[in-house]
Structure formats: structure tokens, C-alpha cells
mmCIF file of C-alpha atoms in Angstrom:
data_model
loop_
_atom_site.group_PDB
_atom_site.id
_atom_site.type_symbol
_atom_site.label_atom_id
_atom_site.label_comp_id
_atom_site.label_asym_id
_atom_site.label_seq_id
_atom_site.Cartn_x
_atom_site.Cartn_y
_atom_site.Cartn_z
ATOM 1 C CA MET A 280 0.000 0.000 -0.010
ATOM 2 C CA PRO A 281 1.320 3.486 -0.808
ATOM 3 C CA THR A 282 2.235 5.711 2.119
ATOM 4 C CA GLU A 283 -0.475 8.285 2.839
ATOM 5 C CA LEU A 284 0.552 11.861 2.171
ATOM 6 C CA VAL A 285 0.392 13.954 5.331
ATOM 7 C CA LEU A 286 0.329 17.669 4.616
ATOM 8 C CA SER A 287 1.878 20.179 6.963
ATOM 9 C CA ARG A 288 -0.279 21.676 9.713
ATOM 10 C CA GLN A 289 0.341 25.170 8.394
ATOM 11 C CA PHE A 290 -0.692 24.276 4.858
ATOM 12 C CA SER A 291 -3.869 22.557 6.064
ATOM 13 C CA LYS A 292 -5.177 25.963 7.194
ATOM 14 C CA VAL A 293 -4.863 27.500 3.738
ATOM 15 C CA LYS A 294 -7.732 27.845 1.251
ATOM 16 C CA PRO A 295 -7.366 28.159 -2.525
ATOM 17 C CA SER A 296 -7.491 31.718 -3.860
ATOM 18 C CA ALA A 297 -11.175 32.532 -4.423
ATOM 19 C CA THR A 298 -10.394 34.954 -7.269
ATOM 20 C CA MET A 299 -8.328 32.333 -9.096
ATOM 21 C CA ALA A 300 -10.989 29.679 -8.419
ATOM 22 C CA MET A 301 -13.855 31.764 -9.810
ATOM 23 C CA ASN A 302 -11.786 32.810 -12.811
ATOM 24 C CA SER A 303 -10.831 29.173 -13.487
ATOM 25 C CA LYS A 304 -14.477 28.123 -13.240
ATOM 26 C CA ALA A 305 -15.463 30.797 -15.752
ATOM 27 C CA VAL A 306 -12.689 29.674 -18.124
ATOM 28 C CA GLU A 307 -13.815 26.055 -17.841
ATOM 29 C CA LEU A 308 -17.437 26.960 -18.583
ATOM 30 C CA LYS A 309 -16.358 29.020 -21.590
ATOM 31 C CA ALA A 310 -14.274 26.094 -22.877
ATOM 32 C CA ALA A 311 -17.366 23.930 -22.557
ATOM 33 C CA GLY A 312 -19.267 26.307 -24.823
ATOM 34 C CA LYS A 313 -21.125 28.261 -22.157
ATOM 35 C CA ASP A 314 -21.762 31.999 -22.637
ATOM 36 C CA VAL A 315 -19.851 33.408 -19.650
ATOM 37 C CA ILE A 316 -18.512 36.872 -18.905
ATOM 38 C CA GLY A 317 -15.571 36.612 -16.522
ATOM 39 C CA LEU A 318 -15.190 39.604 -14.206
ATOM 40 C CA ALA A 319 -13.336 37.749 -11.447
ATOM 41 C CA ALA A 320 -9.713 38.362 -12.455
ATOM 42 C CA GLY A 321 -7.969 41.645 -11.682
ATOM 43 C CA GLU A 322 -6.212 41.995 -15.003
ATOM 44 C CA PRO A 323 -6.198 44.973 -17.407
ATOM 45 C CA ASP A 324 -7.618 44.151 -20.819
ATOM 46 C CA PHE A 325 -5.100 46.429 -22.509
ATOM 47 C CA ASN A 326 -2.071 44.850 -24.187
ATOM 48 C CA THR A 327 1.406 45.377 -22.796
ATOM 49 C CA PRO A 328 2.754 48.555 -24.499
ATOM 50 C CA ASP A 329 4.839 47.930 -27.597
ATOM 51 C CA HIS A 330 8.049 49.505 -26.311
ATOM 52 C CA ILE A 331 8.062 47.074 -23.372
ATOM 53 C CA ILE A 332 7.547 44.073 -25.643
ATOM 54 C CA GLU A 333 10.295 45.339 -27.951
ATOM 55 C CA ALA A 334 12.712 45.596 -25.000
ATOM 56 C CA ALA A 335 11.995 41.965 -24.085
ATOM 57 C CA THR A 336 12.533 40.854 -27.696
ATOM 58 C CA LYS A 337 15.829 42.759 -27.845
ATOM 59 C CA ALA A 338 16.948 41.229 -24.557
ATOM 60 C CA MET A 339 16.372 37.738 -25.952
ATOM 61 C CA GLY A 340 18.219 38.623 -29.142
ATOM 62 C CA ASP A 341 21.120 39.992 -27.135
ATOM 63 C CA GLY A 342 21.431 36.778 -25.132
ATOM 64 C CA LYS A 343 20.184 38.275 -21.847
ATOM 65 C CA THR A 344 18.526 34.976 -20.977
ATOM 66 C CA ARG A 345 20.760 33.798 -18.140
ATOM 67 C CA TYR A 346 20.365 33.621 -14.372
ATOM 68 C CA THR A 347 20.465 36.957 -12.573
ATOM 69 C CA SER A 348 21.116 37.718 -8.911
ATOM 70 C CA PRO A 349 18.138 36.923 -6.655
ATOM 71 C CA ASN A 350 17.428 40.608 -6.004
ATOM 72 C CA GLY A 351 17.289 41.537 -9.698
ATOM 73 C CA ILE A 352 19.559 43.100 -12.283
ATOM 74 C CA VAL A 353 21.234 46.385 -11.317
ATOM 75 C CA GLN A 354 19.631 48.206 -14.241
ATOM 76 C CA LEU A 355 16.123 47.360 -13.030
ATOM 77 C CA ARG A 356 16.848 48.286 -9.428
ATOM 78 C CA GLU A 357 18.271 51.616 -10.672
ATOM 79 C CA ALA A 358 15.072 52.192 -12.627
ATOM 80 C CA ILE A 359 13.026 51.378 -9.531
ATOM 81 C CA ALA A 360 15.094 53.788 -7.430
ATOM 82 C CA ALA A 361 14.466 56.471 -10.055
ATOM 83 C CA LYS A 362 10.746 55.697 -9.958
ATOM 84 C CA PHE A 363 10.652 56.152 -6.165
ATOM 85 C CA GLN A 364 12.390 59.498 -6.515
ATOM 86 C CA ARG A 365 10.147 60.635 -9.406
ATOM 87 C CA ASP A 366 6.794 59.461 -8.086
ATOM 88 C CA ASN A 367 7.171 59.389 -4.302
ATOM 89 C CA ASN A 368 10.001 61.816 -3.496
ATOM 90 C CA LEU A 369 11.836 58.923 -1.842
ATOM 91 C CA GLU A 370 15.576 58.366 -2.026
ATOM 92 C CA VAL A 371 16.158 54.624 -1.981
ATOM 93 C CA ALA A 372 19.542 52.892 -2.386
ATOM 94 C CA ILE A 373 19.491 50.069 -4.919
ATOM 95 C CA ASP A 374 20.748 47.630 -2.237
ATOM 96 C CA ALA A 375 17.529 48.353 -0.323
ATOM 97 C CA ILE A 376 15.454 47.207 -3.330
ATOM 98 C CA THR A 377 14.574 43.655 -4.288
ATOM 99 C CA VAL A 378 12.767 42.265 -7.318
ATOM 100 C CA GLY A 379 10.365 39.338 -7.182
ATOM 101 C CA CYS A 380 7.938 37.306 -9.256
ATOM 102 C CA GLY A 381 5.176 39.840 -8.859
ATOM 103 C CA GLY A 382 4.250 41.874 -5.813
ATOM 104 C CA LYS A 383 2.460 38.828 -4.443
ATOM 105 C CA GLN A 384 5.713 36.910 -3.977
ATOM 106 C CA LEU A 385 7.361 39.847 -2.233
ATOM 107 C CA ILE A 386 4.545 40.144 0.287
ATOM 108 C CA TYR A 387 4.914 36.411 0.889
ATOM 109 C CA ASN A 388 8.695 36.698 1.239
ATOM 110 C CA GLY A 389 8.426 39.625 3.639
ATOM 111 C CA LEU A 390 6.028 37.736 5.883
ATOM 112 C CA MET A 391 7.944 34.454 5.757
ATOM 113 C CA VAL A 392 11.260 35.950 6.871
ATOM 114 C CA THR A 393 9.747 37.909 9.790
ATOM 115 C CA LEU A 394 6.841 35.940 11.316
ATOM 116 C CA ASN A 395 7.217 33.696 14.319
ATOM 117 C CA PRO A 396 4.370 31.530 15.679
ATOM 118 C CA GLY A 397 1.801 33.732 17.355
ATOM 119 C CA ASP A 398 2.890 37.004 15.759
ATOM 120 C CA GLU A 399 -0.150 39.089 14.840
ATOM 121 C CA VAL A 400 -0.735 40.812 11.512
ATOM 122 C CA ILE A 401 -3.430 43.484 11.312
ATOM 123 C CA ILE A 402 -5.409 43.119 8.041
ATOM 124 C CA PRO A 403 -8.076 45.735 7.267
ATOM 125 C CA ALA A 404 -11.131 44.133 5.668
ATOM 126 C CA PRO A 405 -12.167 43.930 2.917
ATOM 127 C CA TYR A 406 -8.703 42.610 2.044
ATOM 128 C CA TRP A 407 -7.029 41.003 -0.931
ATOM 129 C CA VAL A 408 -7.732 37.284 -0.630
ATOM 130 C CA SER A 409 -4.102 36.134 -0.295
ATOM 131 C CA TYR A 410 -3.102 38.259 2.736
ATOM 132 C CA TYR A 411 -4.949 36.114 5.272
ATOM 133 C CA ASP A 412 -3.622 32.774 4.053
ATOM 134 C CA MET A 413 -0.060 34.022 3.665
ATOM 135 C CA VAL A 414 -0.066 35.040 7.335
ATOM 136 C CA LEU A 415 -1.299 31.578 8.274
ATOM 137 C CA LEU A 416 1.427 29.928 6.204
ATOM 138 C CA GLY A 417 4.008 31.974 8.098
ATOM 139 C CA GLY A 418 2.641 30.781 11.439
ATOM 140 C CA GLY A 419 1.178 34.179 12.196
ATOM 141 C CA VAL A 420 -2.245 35.181 13.455
ATOM 142 C CA PRO A 421 -4.393 37.330 11.126
ATOM 143 C CA VAL A 422 -6.145 40.082 13.046
ATOM 144 C CA VAL A 423 -8.981 41.209 10.782
ATOM 145 C CA VAL A 424 -10.345 44.721 11.338
ATOM 146 C CA GLU A 425 -13.605 45.346 9.528
ATOM 147 C CA CYS A 426 -13.760 48.630 7.610
ATOM 148 C CA PRO A 427 -17.409 49.066 6.582
ATOM 149 C CA PRO A 428 -18.677 51.207 3.699
ATOM 150 C CA GLU A 429 -19.799 53.925 6.101
ATOM 151 C CA ASP A 430 -16.073 54.431 6.864
ATOM 152 C CA GLY A 431 -15.292 54.423 3.172
ATOM 153 C CA PHE A 432 -13.817 50.900 3.510
ATOM 154 C CA LEU A 433 -10.854 52.586 5.237
ATOM 155 C CA LEU A 434 -9.096 51.753 8.503
ATOM 156 C CA THR A 435 -9.730 54.428 11.090
ATOM 157 C CA PRO A 436 -7.097 55.510 13.624
ATOM 158 C CA GLU A 437 -9.399 54.349 16.436
ATOM 159 C CA SER A 438 -9.804 50.858 14.932
ATOM 160 C CA LEU A 439 -6.059 50.595 14.374
ATOM 161 C CA GLU A 440 -5.340 51.582 17.975
ATOM 162 C CA ARG A 441 -7.746 48.945 19.305
ATOM 163 C CA ALA A 442 -6.228 46.211 17.132
ATOM 164 C CA ILE A 443 -2.602 46.697 18.229
ATOM 165 C CA THR A 444 -1.340 44.392 20.956
ATOM 166 C CA PRO A 445 2.163 43.533 22.220
ATOM 167 C CA LYS A 446 2.074 40.632 19.745
ATOM 168 C CA THR A 447 1.449 42.803 16.673
ATOM 169 C CA LYS A 448 4.241 42.403 14.107
ATOM 170 C CA TRP A 449 2.788 43.968 10.950
ATOM 171 C CA LEU A 450 0.065 46.246 9.692
ATOM 172 C CA LEU A 451 -0.780 45.269 6.111
ATOM 173 C CA LEU A 452 -2.054 48.361 4.305
ATOM 174 C CA ASN A 453 -3.298 48.282 0.715
ATOM 175 C CA SER A 454 -4.049 51.639 -0.946
ATOM 176 C CA PRO A 455 -5.699 51.912 -3.435
ATOM 177 C CA SER A 456 -7.448 48.740 -2.355
ATOM 178 C CA ASN A 457 -8.272 45.465 -3.914
ATOM 179 C CA PRO A 458 -11.226 44.727 -3.666
ATOM 180 C CA THR A 459 -12.906 48.068 -2.952
ATOM 181 C CA GLY A 460 -10.859 50.714 -4.773
ATOM 182 C CA ALA A 461 -10.777 52.714 -1.512
ATOM 183 C CA ALA A 462 -7.679 54.837 -0.977
ATOM 184 C CA TYR A 463 -6.250 56.981 1.788
ATOM 185 C CA SER A 464 -5.767 60.712 1.332
ATOM 186 C CA SER A 465 -2.612 62.265 2.723
ATOM 187 C CA ALA A 466 -4.533 63.446 5.800
ATOM 188 C CA GLN A 467 -6.056 60.002 6.387
ATOM 189 C CA MET A 468 -2.640 58.398 6.035
ATOM 190 C CA GLN A 469 -1.125 60.870 8.483
ATOM 191 C CA ALA A 470 -3.818 59.987 11.042
ATOM 192 C CA LEU A 471 -2.774 56.315 10.866
ATOM 193 C CA VAL A 472 0.895 57.298 11.073
ATOM 194 C CA ALA A 473 0.193 59.194 14.326
ATOM 195 C CA VAL A 474 -1.037 55.931 15.857
ATOM 196 C CA LEU A 475 1.896 53.932 14.506
ATOM 197 C CA ARG A 476 4.395 56.376 15.992
ATOM 198 C CA ARG A 477 3.098 55.390 19.458
ATOM 199 C CA HIS A 478 3.811 51.690 18.758
ATOM 200 C CA PRO A 479 7.402 51.296 17.570
ATOM 201 C CA HIS A 480 7.196 47.476 17.555
ATOM 202 C CA VAL A 481 4.666 47.501 14.692
ATOM 203 C CA TRP A 482 6.055 47.192 11.164
ATOM 204 C CA ILE A 483 4.123 48.459 8.137
ATOM 205 C CA MET A 484 3.800 46.569 4.862
ATOM 206 C CA ALA A 485 2.403 48.942 2.194
ATOM 207 C CA ASP A 486 0.929 47.227 -0.855
ATOM 208 C CA GLU A 487 0.915 50.019 -3.477
ATOM 209 C CA ILE A 488 0.398 47.956 -6.625
ATOM 210 C CA TYR A 489 -2.552 50.195 -7.748
ATOM 211 C CA GLU A 490 -0.684 53.432 -7.019
ATOM 212 C CA HIS A 491 -1.174 54.917 -10.485
ATOM 213 C CA VAL A 492 -4.712 53.585 -11.157
ATOM 214 C CA VAL A 493 -6.579 56.538 -9.626
ATOM 215 C CA TYR A 494 -9.366 58.884 -10.722
ATOM 216 C CA ASP A 495 -10.914 62.327 -10.363
ATOM 217 C CA GLY A 496 -7.617 64.068 -9.563
ATOM 218 C CA PHE A 497 -6.890 61.831 -6.569
ATOM 219 C CA LYS A 498 -3.215 61.104 -5.826
ATOM 220 C CA ALA A 499 -2.318 57.971 -3.891
ATOM 221 C CA GLU A 500 0.173 58.845 -1.176
ATOM 222 C CA SER A 501 2.818 56.347 -0.112
ATOM 223 C CA ILE A 502 3.003 55.877 3.639
ATOM 224 C CA ALA A 503 6.780 55.992 3.310
ATOM 225 C CA THR A 504 6.451 59.542 1.950
ATOM 226 C CA CYS A 505 4.049 60.507 4.723
ATOM 227 C CA ALA A 506 6.242 59.108 7.473
ATOM 228 C CA PRO A 507 9.966 59.427 6.699
ATOM 229 C CA ASP A 508 10.694 58.914 10.397
ATOM 230 C CA LEU A 509 9.199 55.407 10.180
ATOM 231 C CA ARG A 510 11.183 54.299 7.139
ATOM 232 C CA ASP A 511 13.207 51.840 9.252
ATOM 233 C CA ARG A 512 10.072 49.706 9.683
ATOM 234 C CA ILE A 513 8.218 50.183 6.385
ATOM 235 C CA LEU A 514 8.295 47.723 3.493
ATOM 236 C CA VAL A 515 6.836 49.220 0.321
ATOM 237 C CA VAL A 516 5.648 46.635 -2.215
ATOM 238 C CA ASN A 517 4.770 47.540 -5.788
ATOM 239 C CA GLY A 518 4.963 46.058 -9.248
ATOM 240 C CA LEU A 519 4.336 46.329 -12.965
ATOM 241 C CA SER A 520 1.290 44.074 -13.305
ATOM 242 C CA LYS A 521 -1.507 46.608 -13.132
ATOM 243 C CA SER A 522 -0.360 50.066 -14.313
ATOM 244 C CA TYR A 523 1.879 48.599 -17.040
ATOM 245 C CA CYS A 524 -0.457 45.763 -18.147
ATOM 246 C CA MET A 525 2.192 43.167 -17.341
ATOM 247 C CA THR A 526 0.351 40.620 -15.207
ATOM 248 C CA GLY A 527 1.917 37.600 -16.910
ATOM 249 C CA TRP A 528 5.419 39.004 -16.889
ATOM 250 C CA ARG A 529 5.601 38.610 -13.080
ATOM 251 C CA VAL A 530 7.698 41.618 -12.071
ATOM 252 C CA GLY A 531 7.250 43.051 -8.607
ATOM 253 C CA TYR A 532 9.565 45.089 -6.426
ATOM 254 C CA ALA A 533 9.956 46.065 -2.805
ATOM 255 C CA ALA A 534 11.980 48.597 -0.856
ATOM 256 C CA GLY A 535 12.637 48.601 2.861
ATOM 257 C CA PRO A 536 15.249 48.403 5.626
ATOM 258 C CA LEU A 537 18.434 46.774 4.384
ATOM 259 C CA ALA A 538 18.368 43.904 6.879
ATOM 260 C CA LEU A 539 14.849 42.945 5.809
ATOM 261 C CA ILE A 540 15.674 43.187 2.095
ATOM 262 C CA LYS A 541 18.758 41.011 2.573
ATOM 263 C CA ALA A 542 16.698 38.378 4.379
ATOM 264 C CA MET A 543 14.132 38.412 1.564
ATOM 265 C CA ASN A 544 16.954 37.969 -0.963
ATOM 266 C CA VAL A 545 18.163 34.885 0.881
ATOM 267 C CA LEU A 546 14.660 33.369 0.809
ATOM 268 C CA GLN A 547 14.386 34.214 -2.888
ATOM 269 C CA SER A 548 17.682 32.470 -3.567
ATOM 270 C CA GLN A 549 16.298 29.278 -1.992
ATOM 271 C CA SER A 550 12.886 29.402 -3.686
ATOM 272 C CA ALA A 551 12.274 30.970 -7.121
ATOM 273 C CA SER A 552 15.941 32.003 -7.550
ATOM 274 C CA MET A 553 14.914 35.178 -9.400
ATOM 275 C CA THR A 554 12.402 36.752 -11.727
ATOM 276 C CA SER A 555 12.745 35.923 -15.449
ATOM 277 C CA SER A 556 15.699 37.853 -16.880
ATOM 278 C CA ILE A 557 13.634 38.750 -19.958
ATOM 279 C CA SER A 558 10.837 40.183 -17.806
ATOM 280 C CA GLN A 559 13.392 42.217 -15.868
ATOM 281 C CA TRP A 560 14.718 43.871 -19.011
ATOM 282 C CA ALA A 561 11.123 44.605 -20.037
ATOM 283 C CA GLY A 562 10.685 46.156 -16.620
ATOM 284 C CA VAL A 563 13.579 48.541 -17.213
ATOM 285 C CA ALA A 564 11.866 49.758 -20.375
ATOM 286 C CA ALA A 565 8.544 50.086 -18.526
ATOM 287 C CA LEU A 566 9.879 52.248 -15.740
ATOM 288 C CA ASN A 567 12.298 54.320 -17.815
ATOM 289 C CA GLY A 568 10.080 54.671 -20.889
ATOM 290 C CA PRO A 569 6.949 56.679 -21.708
ATOM 291 C CA GLN A 570 4.363 56.856 -18.912
ATOM 292 C CA ASP A 571 1.573 58.713 -20.707
ATOM 293 C CA PHE A 572 -0.354 55.543 -21.592
ATOM 294 C CA ILE A 573 -1.207 55.040 -17.897
ATOM 295 C CA ALA A 574 -3.335 58.202 -17.812
ATOM 296 C CA GLU A 575 -4.950 57.190 -21.130
ATOM 297 C CA HIS A 576 -5.914 53.811 -19.682
ATOM 298 C CA ASN A 577 -7.286 55.498 -16.582
ATOM 299 C CA VAL A 578 -9.670 57.558 -18.717
ATOM 300 C CA HIS A 579 -11.203 54.303 -19.964
ATOM 301 C CA PHE A 580 -11.242 52.743 -16.491
ATOM 302 C CA ARG A 581 -12.987 55.811 -15.032
ATOM 303 C CA ALA A 582 -15.702 55.767 -17.709
ATOM 304 C CA ARG A 583 -16.278 52.069 -17.081
ATOM 305 C CA ARG A 584 -16.391 52.655 -13.320
ATOM 306 C CA ASP A 585 -18.989 55.389 -13.664
ATOM 307 C CA ARG A 586 -21.262 53.346 -15.951
ATOM 308 C CA LEU A 587 -20.954 50.216 -13.812
ATOM 309 C CA VAL A 588 -21.625 51.970 -10.500
ATOM 310 C CA ALA A 589 -24.696 53.648 -11.944
ATOM 311 C CA ALA A 590 -25.978 50.365 -13.410
ATOM 312 C CA LEU A 591 -25.453 48.461 -10.146
ATOM 313 C CA ASN A 592 -27.149 51.118 -8.024
ATOM 314 C CA ALA A 593 -30.183 50.887 -10.295
ATOM 315 C CA ILE A 594 -30.655 47.216 -9.264
ATOM 316 C CA ASP A 595 -33.058 46.588 -6.406
ATOM 317 C CA GLY A 596 -31.123 45.272 -3.388
ATOM 318 C CA ILE A 597 -27.657 46.374 -4.560
ATOM 319 C CA GLU A 598 -25.728 49.380 -3.203
ATOM 320 C CA CYS A 599 -22.381 50.348 -4.672
ATOM 321 C CA THR A 600 -19.967 53.094 -3.538
ATOM 322 C CA MET A 601 -17.736 55.030 -5.951
ATOM 323 C CA PRO A 602 -14.085 53.903 -5.687
ATOM 324 C CA ARG A 603 -11.120 56.293 -5.812
ATOM 325 C CA GLY A 604 -8.758 53.910 -7.521
ATOM 326 C CA ALA A 605 -7.893 50.394 -8.751
ATOM 327 C CA PHE A 606 -10.368 48.785 -11.153
ATOM 328 C CA TYR A 607 -12.877 47.088 -8.845
ATOM 329 C CA VAL A 608 -16.253 47.806 -7.349
ATOM 330 C CA TYR A 609 -17.482 46.098 -4.177
ATOM 331 C CA PRO A 610 -21.247 46.416 -4.079
ATOM 332 C CA SER A 611 -23.246 45.374 -1.019
ATOM 333 C CA CYS A 612 -25.842 42.721 -1.726
ATOM 334 C CA ALA A 613 -27.417 42.838 1.772
ATOM 335 C CA GLY A 614 -30.758 43.730 0.173
ATOM 336 C CA VAL A 615 -30.747 40.479 -1.774
ATOM 337 C CA MET A 616 -30.136 38.129 1.142
ATOM 338 C CA GLY A 617 -33.094 35.874 1.905
ATOM 339 C CA ARG A 618 -34.573 36.003 -1.583
ATOM 340 C CA LYS A 619 -35.242 32.793 -3.461
ATOM 341 C CA THR A 620 -34.084 31.647 -6.891
ATOM 342 C CA PRO A 621 -36.616 30.464 -9.496
ATOM 343 C CA SER A 622 -35.739 26.891 -8.440
ATOM 344 C CA GLY A 623 -36.564 27.678 -4.794
ATOM 345 C CA GLN A 624 -33.040 27.943 -3.350
ATOM 346 C CA THR A 625 -32.603 30.674 -0.719
ATOM 347 C CA ILE A 626 -29.798 33.167 -1.282
ATOM 348 C CA SER A 627 -28.364 33.140 2.233
ATOM 349 C CA SER A 628 -24.797 34.314 1.522
ATOM 350 C CA ASP A 629 -22.823 36.290 -1.019
ATOM 351 C CA GLN A 630 -21.260 33.010 -2.162
ATOM 352 C CA ASP A 631 -24.752 31.723 -2.944
ATOM 353 C CA LEU A 632 -25.373 34.861 -4.993
ATOM 354 C CA ALA A 633 -22.062 34.598 -6.891
ATOM 355 C CA LEU A 634 -22.750 30.987 -7.854
ATOM 356 C CA TYR A 635 -26.323 31.860 -8.816
ATOM 357 C CA LEU A 636 -25.156 34.676 -11.106
ATOM 358 C CA LEU A 637 -22.591 32.399 -12.758
ATOM 359 C CA GLU A 638 -25.055 29.577 -13.333
ATOM 360 C CA SER A 639 -28.171 31.571 -14.198
ATOM 361 C CA VAL A 640 -26.887 34.541 -16.238
ATOM 362 C CA GLY A 641 -23.276 33.598 -16.957
ATOM 363 C CA VAL A 642 -21.458 36.348 -15.039
ATOM 364 C CA ALA A 643 -18.421 35.411 -12.911
ATOM 365 C CA VAL A 644 -17.862 37.647 -9.857
ATOM 366 C CA VAL A 645 -16.051 36.944 -6.562
ATOM 367 C CA PHE A 646 -18.075 36.606 -3.388
ATOM 368 C CA GLY A 647 -17.343 38.982 -0.528
ATOM 369 C CA GLU A 648 -16.725 36.341 2.120
ATOM 370 C CA ALA A 649 -13.356 35.678 0.455
ATOM 371 C CA PHE A 650 -12.372 39.304 1.143
ATOM 372 C CA GLY A 651 -13.447 39.281 4.785
ATOM 373 C CA LEU A 652 -16.507 41.519 4.639
ATOM 374 C CA SER A 653 -19.965 40.261 3.690
ATOM 375 C CA PRO A 654 -22.485 40.396 2.157
ATOM 376 C CA ALA A 655 -20.923 41.852 -0.988
ATOM 377 C CA PHE A 656 -19.189 40.821 -4.173
ATOM 378 C CA ARG A 657 -16.307 42.105 -6.262
ATOM 379 C CA ILE A 658 -16.425 42.981 -9.936
ATOM 380 C CA SER A 659 -13.328 43.808 -11.934
ATOM 381 C CA TYR A 660 -14.097 46.472 -14.548
ATOM 382 C CA ALA A 661 -10.780 45.891 -16.288
ATOM 383 C CA ALA A 662 -12.783 44.423 -19.153
ATOM 384 C CA ALA A 663 -14.062 45.625 -22.521
ATOM 385 C CA ASP A 664 -16.870 48.187 -22.421
ATOM 386 C CA ASP A 665 -19.401 46.030 -24.232
ATOM 387 C CA LEU A 666 -18.765 43.108 -21.884
ATOM 388 C CA LEU A 667 -19.322 45.324 -18.823
ATOM 389 C CA ILE A 668 -22.580 46.744 -20.201
ATOM 390 C CA ASP A 669 -23.790 43.215 -20.988
ATOM 391 C CA ALA A 670 -22.661 41.923 -17.574
ATOM 392 C CA ALA A 671 -24.452 44.681 -15.678
ATOM 393 C CA ALA A 672 -27.657 43.963 -17.623
ATOM 394 C CA ARG A 673 -27.326 40.260 -16.888
ATOM 395 C CA ILE A 674 -26.770 40.856 -13.164
ATOM 396 C CA GLY A 675 -29.867 43.054 -13.100
ATOM 397 C CA LYS A 676 -31.867 40.393 -14.904
ATOM 398 C CA GLY A 677 -30.643 37.612 -12.586
ATOM 399 C CA ILE A 678 -31.458 39.564 -9.432
ATOM 400 C CA ALA A 679 -34.859 40.589 -10.802
ATOM 401 C CA GLN A 680 -35.730 36.871 -11.027
ATOM 402 C CA LEU A 681 -35.196 36.435 -7.290
ATOM 403 C CA LYS A 682 -38.342 36.484 -5.195
#
């Protein structure tokens, strides 16, 4: 008889990514011939700009296809340092910068090299689905702080103060946010910083991947810019996936205290080794090249946001706030709970609603429970205009059929 596989205790606590699962289900249904609109994945529908692709092609032609150092090629780290100076008024040495396989891996690396069993990580909810499980994998304790729509889905100073204990290791702060698009103004960020100054044992991990996807004149402020005196305990994580339409290239970067970055480099050397050399050279072109296409993309995203929010708010039982950034909406579906489907099933959770919408009208969204705040669901509007219009109409039709 074969030996039974026994998984680790830490891994047994981890759930599959809900966003990836819903996206995969939509892809499978499409492959089976079903008419499905997938709005589960957070991925721009614009192609990677030509000058970035050309840089990757040139790198391959020039033989730049070898291993690099775990923390990334010097040219890319120099481009990242220039980006921090240009966009955030931050002077960062290239040795304090590391490159990873997307921002996701760098968040993981940062947690893995710092968490000990029982360490607490404050996670404002709604949160990106992977934060919670990454903390569990590191042996930490996720401390979820609910940030309801009446607070703009933002962490308040009072809620932060209440969540901090002697065991707190990290505050994980995502602005603009996935899944809500909420973002902190400079004044709101400074209010959180005032709390953090009183608790020097708390480190701050700032996920700024949607930094440039903002609307209506809003500017996303980095907490490292707001609090230069806290730089020795801030890890800023960013990447090229969203603003530069490079999700599949897997290029993320992080900057922080040198000791932390060195530890993350060691972990990288023992895991993925490094990010693809070709992707790194493409990243150099992305950061050093033209940036005007980002604003052009944002014009389209904003128009989609406005149409989608209006369409969702016109549906009985749905309430949707207007996000400041990213390309998601997070409508409440509290008014739909308790209704019955045409087949007699009661919609008792946002997961029930998400599955109903997929099966009845062919629209894939992600249920709010996966993001830590229910009842709600997330829609990515990084999709073609005609698909979004059709999807909103289908959602309205599906919910109208509930009794």
C-alpha cells in the first residue's frame, strides 16, 4: 500500500485563492461552450505597451537569458530607485530594493522571513484574498479589522489603535485597495501614522500595486512619503502588473530596511531564484520609458467605473460606492439576502449569490466572504466596455428573477 501523504499543519489551514478559483471556473465553462462573462480576475484588458515588448525581444536577441542575482539586475533596481524619486520623492539605495515574481511573492517573502508563531498581523477588511492565508502559512495570526462602507472601507485611527497588541508584528495596508478601490488621502494616512508612531514594535507593509490607477484628480500617497521617520520599519511593495499591463510578466519590487531586504533575498535564492531575466529587461523599459499611456488607460477605467456603479445602483437590493482607484467595485448585496431563486433555493450568503449569477446569467464575480466583509461581491471592470454593459444587464436580470 502506498504511504499516505500527510500535509503540513500550516498548509492545512490555507484555502485556494477565491479569485483564481472563480476565474478558473469561468474559463472552464467558456471552454465547454457556455456563454460566460468573466469579471473575477484583476487583469487589465489592454495589451502590454509595444516599447516594453520590444525591450523583451531585444533582450532575448542580445542573449540576456541567463540567471540573474536573486534581488534583480542592477539596471532594473536603478530604474526602480528612479521611480521612487520621481513618483514618491523617496531616495532609496538600490541595495535596499529587491525584485520578485510579482508583488504577491514579495509580500509572501516579507512575511515568511519575519513571522514567528503567534505573531499578529493586522489586516483591514475587505482585504485582498491572499493576505490572510499568507499570514497563516508563516505561522502568524491574522487580526482582521472590519472597515465598513460607512467608513469608506478605510481603516480608522481608532480601529487601528484597538487592534494593536504587544504581539502585533505587521500592519498590512493596501491603498488603493483590492477589492474596494478605496484609498487613503494624505490626511487620512497621516492619522494612521500618528497611531503607529506610538507603537514602535509595529512594522508596516504597504501594498501600493494600484498606485497609479486613480481617478478624479486623486493622488495615492505612499505611507513611506508621509512618514519618513518610520522608514526603518516600512516595506513598500509595488509592481508592474496593473499600471503597465504586465500581469503575466511577473515583475514586482519592494523597498525597505536593508536587513529585511537582505533576508528576503536569501529566501528568494532558496525558492524561485529570481524573476525571469527577460521580464526584468522589459521592466527597465517600462519604468524608464513613456508613462503617458497610464493616464490614457485610466480615462477608460474611469468611464467604465462610472457606468458600472450607476448600473449596479439601479438594481433593487444592490448598493455600490464610488471607488477612488484600482479597477474594482465592491457592491453590497445585503438587500438580496433571503430572496429565493426560481428553483426555490434561498440566497443566504454572497457566495450563494455569486454561484447563482454564474449559473443563471453567466457572469463570474467573486463573493465577498473571500475578502473578509460580507455580504458583498467584487467585480473587476478591467474588461471591454461592451462586456461590462452586458454583464451589468445580466446581473440586473438575474437579481430581478429572485423572489
